[in-house]
CSV table of C-alpha atoms and ligand atoms in Angstrom, one decimal:
chain,number,residue,atom,x,y,z
A,217,MET,CA,11.9,-12.2,7.0
A,218,THR,CA,10.1,-9.2,5.5
A,219,ARG,CA,11.7,-5.9,6.4
A,220,LEU,CA,9.8,-2.8,7.5
A,221,SER,CA,10.6,0.5,5.8
A,222,VAL,CA,8.8,3.4,7.5
A,223,ASN,CA,7.5,6.1,5.1
A,224,ILE,CA,7.9,9.4,6.9
A,225,ASN,CA,6.0,11.6,4.4
A,226,LYS,CA,3.3,12.3,6.9
A,227,ILE,CA,5.8,13.6,9.5
A,228,ALA,CA,6.8,16.2,6.8
A,229,THR,CA,3.2,17.0,6.1
A,230,LEU,CA,2.6,17.9,9.8
A,231,ARG,CA,5.9,19.9,10.0
A,232,ASN,CA,5.0,21.9,6.9
A,233,SER,CA,1.6,22.8,8.2
A,234,ARG,CA,3.1,25.3,10.5
A,235,GLY,CA,6.2,26.3,8.6
A,236,GLY,CA,8.7,25.5,11.4
A,237,ASN,CA,10.6,22.4,12.3
A,238,ASN,CA,8.2,20.6,14.6
A,239,PRO,CA,8.1,17.6,14.3
A,240,ASP,CA,11.8,17.3,13.4
A,241,LEU,CA,11.8,15.0,10.4
A,242,ILE,CA,15.5,14.1,10.9
A,243,GLN,CA,15.0,13.2,14.6
A,244,VAL,CA,11.9,11.1,13.7
A,245,ALA,CA,13.9,9.2,11.1
A,246,LYS,CA,16.6,8.5,13.6
A,247,ASP,CA,14.0,7.4,16.2
A,248,CYS,CA,12.3,5.1,13.7
A,249,GLU,CA,15.6,3.4,13.1
A,250,ALA,CA,16.3,3.2,16.9
A,251,PHE,CA,12.9,1.7,17.4
A,252,GLY,CA,13.6,-1.1,15.0
A,253,ALA,CA,12.6,0.1,11.5
A,254,GLN,CA,14.9,-1.6,8.9
A,255,GLY,CA,14.6,1.3,6.5
A,256,ILE,CA,13.2,4.7,5.8
A,257,THR,CA,11.1,5.6,2.7
A,258,VAL,CA,10.3,9.0,1.4
A,259,HIS,CA,8.3,10.0,-1.6
A,260,PRO,CA,9.1,13.6,-2.6
A,261,ARG,CA,6.7,15.1,-5.0
A,262,PRO,CA,7.4,18.1,-7.3
A,263,ASP,CA,5.2,20.5,-5.2
A,264,GLU,CA,7.2,19.5,-2.1
A,265,ARG,CA,4.0,19.4,-0.1
A,266,HIS,CA,5.5,16.9,2.3
A,267,ILE,CA,9.1,15.7,1.8
A,268,ARG,CA,11.3,18.6,0.5
A,269,TYR,CA,14.2,17.9,-1.8
A,270,ALA,CA,16.5,19.4,1.0
A,271,ASP,CA,15.1,16.8,3.4
A,272,VAL,CA,16.4,14.0,1.1
A,273,TYR,CA,19.9,15.4,1.2
A,274,ALA,CA,19.7,15.7,5.0
A,275,LEU,CA,18.4,12.2,5.5
A,276,LYS,CA,21.1,10.8,3.3
A,277,GLU,CA,23.6,12.2,5.8
A,278,ILE,CA,22.2,10.5,8.9
A,279,LEU,CA,20.4,7.3,8.0
A,280,THR,CA,22.0,4.1,9.0
A,281,THR,CA,19.4,1.7,7.6
A,282,GLU,CA,18.1,1.2,4.0
A,283,PHE,CA,17.1,4.5,2.3
A,284,ASN,CA,14.3,4.1,-0.2
A,285,ILE,CA,13.3,7.1,-2.4
A,286,GLU,CA,10.1,6.8,-4.3
A,287,GLY,CA,8.9,9.0,-7.1
A,288,ASN,CA,8.2,9.7,-10.7
A,289,CYS,CA,11.3,9.6,-13.0
A,290,ASP,CA,9.4,11.7,-15.6
A,291,GLU,CA,10.5,14.6,-13.5
A,292,GLU,CA,14.2,15.3,-14.3
A,293,LYS,CA,14.6,17.1,-10.9
A,294,PHE,CA,13.6,13.8,-9.3
A,295,VAL,CA,16.2,11.9,-11.3
A,296,GLU,CA,18.9,14.4,-10.4
A,297,LEU,CA,18.0,14.2,-6.7
A,298,VAL,CA,18.2,10.4,-6.7
A,299,LEU,CA,21.5,10.4,-8.6
A,300,ALA,CA,23.0,13.0,-6.3
A,301,THR,CA,21.9,11.4,-3.0
A,302,LYS,CA,22.4,7.7,-4.1
A,303,PRO,CA,20.0,5.9,-1.8
A,304,HIS,CA,20.1,2.1,-1.5
A,305,GLN,CA,16.9,1.8,-3.5
A,306,VAL,CA,14.8,4.0,-5.8
A,307,THR,CA,11.2,3.0,-6.4
A,308,LEU,CA,9.8,4.4,-9.6
A,309,VAL,CA,6.1,5.3,-9.4
A,310,PRO,CA,4.0,6.7,-12.4
A,311,ASP,CA,2.2,9.5,-10.6
A,312,ALA,CA,0.6,12.4,-12.4
A,313,LEU,CA,1.5,15.9,-11.3
A,314,GLY,CA,-0.7,17.0,-8.4
A,315,GLN,CA,-2.0,13.6,-7.7
A,316,LEU,CA,-3.3,13.2,-4.1
A,317,THR,CA,-1.4,10.0,-3.6
A,318,SER,CA,-0.2,7.1,-5.8
A,319,ASN,CA,-3.1,5.2,-7.4
A,320,HIS,CA,-1.7,2.8,-10.0
A,321,GLY,CA,1.4,1.0,-11.0
A,322,TRP,CA,3.4,1.2,-14.2
A,323,ASP,CA,2.2,-0.2,-17.5
A,324,THR,CA,5.5,-2.0,-18.0
A,325,VAL,CA,4.4,-3.5,-21.3
A,326,ASN,CA,3.8,-0.1,-23.0
A,327,ASN,CA,6.6,1.7,-21.2
A,328,LYS,CA,9.2,-1.0,-21.5
A,329,ALA,CA,11.7,0.9,-23.6
A,330,TYR,CA,11.4,4.1,-21.4
A,331,LEU,CA,11.7,2.1,-18.2
A,332,THR,CA,14.7,0.1,-19.5
A,333,ASP,CA,16.5,3.4,-20.1
A,334,MET,CA,15.6,4.8,-16.6
A,335,VAL,CA,16.5,1.6,-14.8
A,336,LYS,CA,19.9,1.6,-16.5
A,337,ARG,CA,20.5,5.2,-15.4
A,338,PHE,CA,20.0,4.3,-11.8
A,339,LYS,CA,21.7,1.0,-11.8
A,340,ASP,CA,24.7,2.5,-13.5
A,341,ALA,CA,24.9,4.7,-10.4
A,342,GLY,CA,24.9,1.7,-8.1
A,343,ILE,CA,21.3,2.2,-7.0
A,344,ARG,CA,18.9,-0.8,-6.7
A,345,VAL,CA,15.7,-0.2,-8.7
A,346,SER,CA,12.2,-1.2,-7.9
A,347,LEU,CA,9.2,-0.6,-10.2
A,348,PHE,CA,5.7,0.1,-8.6
A,349,VAL,CA,3.3,-2.2,-10.4
A,350,ASP,CA,-0.3,-3.5,-10.0
A,351,PRO,CA,-0.6,-7.2,-9.0
A,352,VAL,CA,-0.8,-8.4,-12.6
A,353,GLU,CA,1.4,-11.2,-13.8
A,354,GLU,CA,1.9,-9.7,-17.2
A,355,MET,CA,3.1,-6.4,-15.7
A,356,VAL,CA,5.6,-8.3,-13.4
A,357,ALA,CA,6.9,-10.3,-16.4
A,358,ALA,CA,7.4,-7.2,-18.5
A,359,ALA,CA,9.1,-5.4,-15.6
A,360,ALA,CA,11.7,-8.1,-15.5
A,361,GLU,CA,12.6,-7.3,-19.1
A,362,THR,CA,13.5,-3.7,-18.2
A,363,GLY,CA,16.4,-4.9,-16.0
A,364,THR,CA,14.8,-3.8,-12.7
A,365,ASP,CA,16.0,-5.5,-9.6
A,366,ARG,CA,12.6,-5.6,-7.8
A,367,VAL,CA,8.9,-4.7,-8.2
A,368,GLU,CA,6.8,-3.1,-5.5
A,369,LEU,CA,3.2,-4.4,-5.6
A,370,TYR,CA,0.6,-1.7,-5.1
A,371,THR,CA,-1.5,-2.9,-2.2
A,372,GLU,CA,-4.4,-0.5,-2.1
A,373,GLY,CA,-6.7,-3.1,-3.8
A,374,TYR,CA,-5.7,-5.6,-1.2
A,375,ALA,CA,-6.4,-3.2,1.7
A,376,ILE,CA,-9.8,-2.2,0.3
A,377,HIS,CA,-11.0,-5.8,-0.2
A,378,TYR,CA,-9.4,-7.4,2.9
A,379,ASN,CA,-12.4,-7.0,5.2
A,380,GLN,CA,-14.7,-8.5,2.6
A,381,GLY,CA,-12.7,-11.7,2.1
A,382,PHE,CA,-9.0,-11.9,2.7
A,383,GLU,CA,-8.4,-15.0,0.5
A,384,LEU,CA,-9.9,-13.3,-2.5
A,385,ALA,CA,-8.1,-10.0,-1.7
A,386,VAL,CA,-4.7,-11.6,-1.6
A,387,ALA,CA,-5.1,-14.0,-4.5
A,388,PRO,CA,-3.7,-11.7,-7.3
A,389,TYR,CA,-0.8,-10.8,-5.1
A,390,ILE,CA,0.2,-14.4,-4.6
A,391,LEU,CA,0.1,-14.9,-8.4
A,392,ALA,CA,2.1,-11.8,-9.0
A,393,ALA,CA,4.6,-12.8,-6.4
A,394,LYS,CA,5.1,-16.3,-7.9
A,395,LYS,CA,5.6,-14.6,-11.3
A,396,ALA,CA,8.3,-12.4,-9.7
A,397,GLN,CA,10.1,-15.4,-8.3
A,398,GLU,CA,9.8,-17.1,-11.7
A,399,VAL,CA,11.4,-14.2,-13.6
A,400,GLY,CA,14.0,-13.6,-10.9
A,401,LEU,CA,12.7,-10.3,-9.4
A,402,GLY,CA,12.8,-9.3,-5.7
A,403,LEU,CA,9.5,-8.3,-4.2
A,404,ASN,CA,8.4,-5.3,-2.2
A,405,ALA,CA,4.9,-4.1,-1.4
A,406,GLY,CA,3.1,-1.0,-0.1
A,407,HIS,CA,0.2,1.4,0.1
A,408,ASP,CA,-2.5,1.3,2.8
A,409,LEU,CA,-1.0,-1.7,4.6
A,410,ASP,CA,-1.9,-1.5,8.3
A,411,LEU,CA,-2.0,-3.3,11.6
A,412,ASN,CA,-5.1,-5.1,10.6
A,413,ASN,CA,-4.2,-6.4,7.1
A,414,LEU,CA,-0.4,-6.7,7.3
A,415,ARG,CA,0.1,-10.1,8.9
A,416,TYR,CA,-2.1,-12.0,6.5
A,417,PHE,CA,-0.4,-10.4,3.5
A,418,ALA,CA,3.1,-11.1,4.8
A,419,ASP,CA,2.2,-14.7,5.7
A,420,ASN,CA,0.7,-15.5,2.3
A,421,VAL,CA,2.7,-13.6,-0.3
A,422,PRO,CA,5.8,-15.6,-1.1
A,423,GLY,CA,9.2,-14.0,-1.2
A,424,LEU,CA,8.2,-10.6,0.3
A,425,LEU,CA,11.4,-8.8,1.0
A,426,GLU,CA,10.2,-5.4,2.2
A,427,VAL,CA,7.0,-3.4,2.9
A,428,SER,CA,7.0,0.4,3.1
A,429,ILE,CA,4.3,1.8,5.3
A,430,GLY,CA,3.5,5.4,6.1
A,431,HIS,CA,-0.1,6.7,6.5
A,432,ALA,CA,-1.5,4.0,8.8
A,433,LEU,CA,1.7,3.6,10.8
A,434,ILE,CA,2.0,7.3,11.6
A,435,SER,CA,-1.7,7.5,12.4
A,436,ASP,CA,-1.4,4.6,14.8
A,437,ALA,CA,1.5,6.3,16.4
A,438,LEU,CA,-0.9,9.0,17.7
A,439,TYR,CA,-2.5,6.4,19.8
A,440,TYR,CA,0.3,3.9,20.6
A,441,GLY,CA,3.4,6.1,20.4
A,442,LEU,CA,6.0,5.7,17.7
A,443,GLU,CA,8.1,3.1,19.5
A,444,ASN,CA,5.2,0.8,20.3
A,445,THR,CA,3.7,1.2,16.9
A,446,ILE,CA,6.9,0.2,15.1
A,447,GLN,CA,7.2,-2.8,17.4
A,448,MET,CA,3.6,-3.8,16.6
A,449,TYR,CA,4.3,-3.6,12.8
A,450,LEU,CA,7.5,-5.6,13.2
A,451,GLN,CA,5.5,-8.2,15.1
A,452,ARG,CA,3.1,-8.5,12.3
A,453,LEU,CA,6.0,-9.3,10.0
A,454,SER,CA,7.5,-11.9,12.4
A,455,HIS,CA,6.8,-15.5,13.1
A,456,ILE,CA,4.4,-16.0,16.1
A,457,PRO,CA,5.7,-19.0,18.2
A,458,ALA,CA,3.0,-21.7,18.8
A,459,GLY,CA,0.8,-20.5,21.7
A,460,GLY,CA,2.1,-17.0,21.3
A,461,GLN,CA,-0.1,-13.9,21.1
A,462,GLU,CA,-0.4,-11.0,18.7
A,463,VAL,CA,0.5,-7.8,20.2
A,464,GLY,CA,-2.6,-5.6,19.8
A,465,THR,CA,-2.5,-2.8,22.3
A,466,ILE,CA,0.0,-0.6,24.0
A,467,GLY,CA,-0.5,-2.4,27.4
A,468,THR,CA,0.6,-5.8,26.0
A,469,ILE,CA,3.9,-4.9,24.5
B,159,DXP,C1,4.1,4.6,-3.9
B,159,DXP,C2,3.2,4.7,-2.7
B,159,DXP,O1,2.2,4.0,-2.6
B,159,DXP,C3,3.5,5.6,-1.6
B,159,DXP,O2,4.8,6.1,-1.7
B,159,DXP,C4,2.5,6.6,-1.5
B,159,DXP,O3,2.3,7.2,-2.7
B,159,DXP,C5,2.9,7.7,-0.5
B,159,DXP,O4,2.8,9.0,-1.0
B,159,DXP,P1,2.0,10.1,-0.3
B,159,DXP,O5,2.4,10.1,1.2
B,159,DXP,O6,2.2,11.3,-1.0
B,159,DXP,O7,0.5,9.6,-0.3
B,160,LIG,N1,5.3,2.5,-1.0
B,160,LIG,C1,4.2,2.7,-0.1
B,160,LIG,C2,4.6,3.6,0.9
B,160,LIG,O1,5.7,4.1,1.0
B,160,LIG,C3,3.6,4.0,2.0
B,160,LIG,O2,2.3,4.0,1.6
B,160,LIG,P1,1.2,4.3,2.7
B,160,LIG,O3,1.4,3.3,3.8
B,160,LIG,O4,1.4,5.7,3.1
B,160,LIG,O5,-0.1,4.1,2.0
């Protein structure tokens, strides 16, 4: 079964907008776990516009499920943070400074030597490593040569094209997933996954171990509440028994 890791960046964005501690990021993380999330993801950025480095230390103290930290290992401060807090998983993402959000995966072919060094640094510290990549077989194959444990497929392209034709939208992800299986890599996915597109992705991409979802999930929680929303996402990742019904609205949970 595919595990759900809730990205809580947007909770920090809301908190930071007023300078106080409302909403309380730590309490939200605990609640996500209590409501069924199987992991918590954060993506601290150098400007600390949402997750602050101090949040990462505080989260490490209280989380009881998988802790996944995403970020750019070009930043030595990020590397130090991850090595000091030792999450279960680090996901390396090639973001430029000041980027609005992640918008591409690693070129694992041209950065193979660099990534091999970085992967070793984290793995030597006992941290599982995942590399954020576009759904391109060549990038997945080259990722395996860095020694990484997993890749995370960047799903914005899937999310954009899903409503125009889901078979076409998912096709490169199926090929990339099969390549990951062939070269012995675990598979994660994330970015712009939502209640509408998640089930088809999870049902069709083989070997999907984990999805990290933030923006849409936190937005949905405004309407459905956090507990209902997490249950709805978990349901999209679960098998529907024959004759069963998709949970679609708050009243039907
Ligand atoms: C790697 C990825 O797709 C997500 O971590 C995304 O970048 C979230 O970061 P923001 O919340 O800053 O958009
Ligand atoms: N790795 C993807 C992630 O953590 C969340 O991305 P999004 O759902 O906020 O687009």
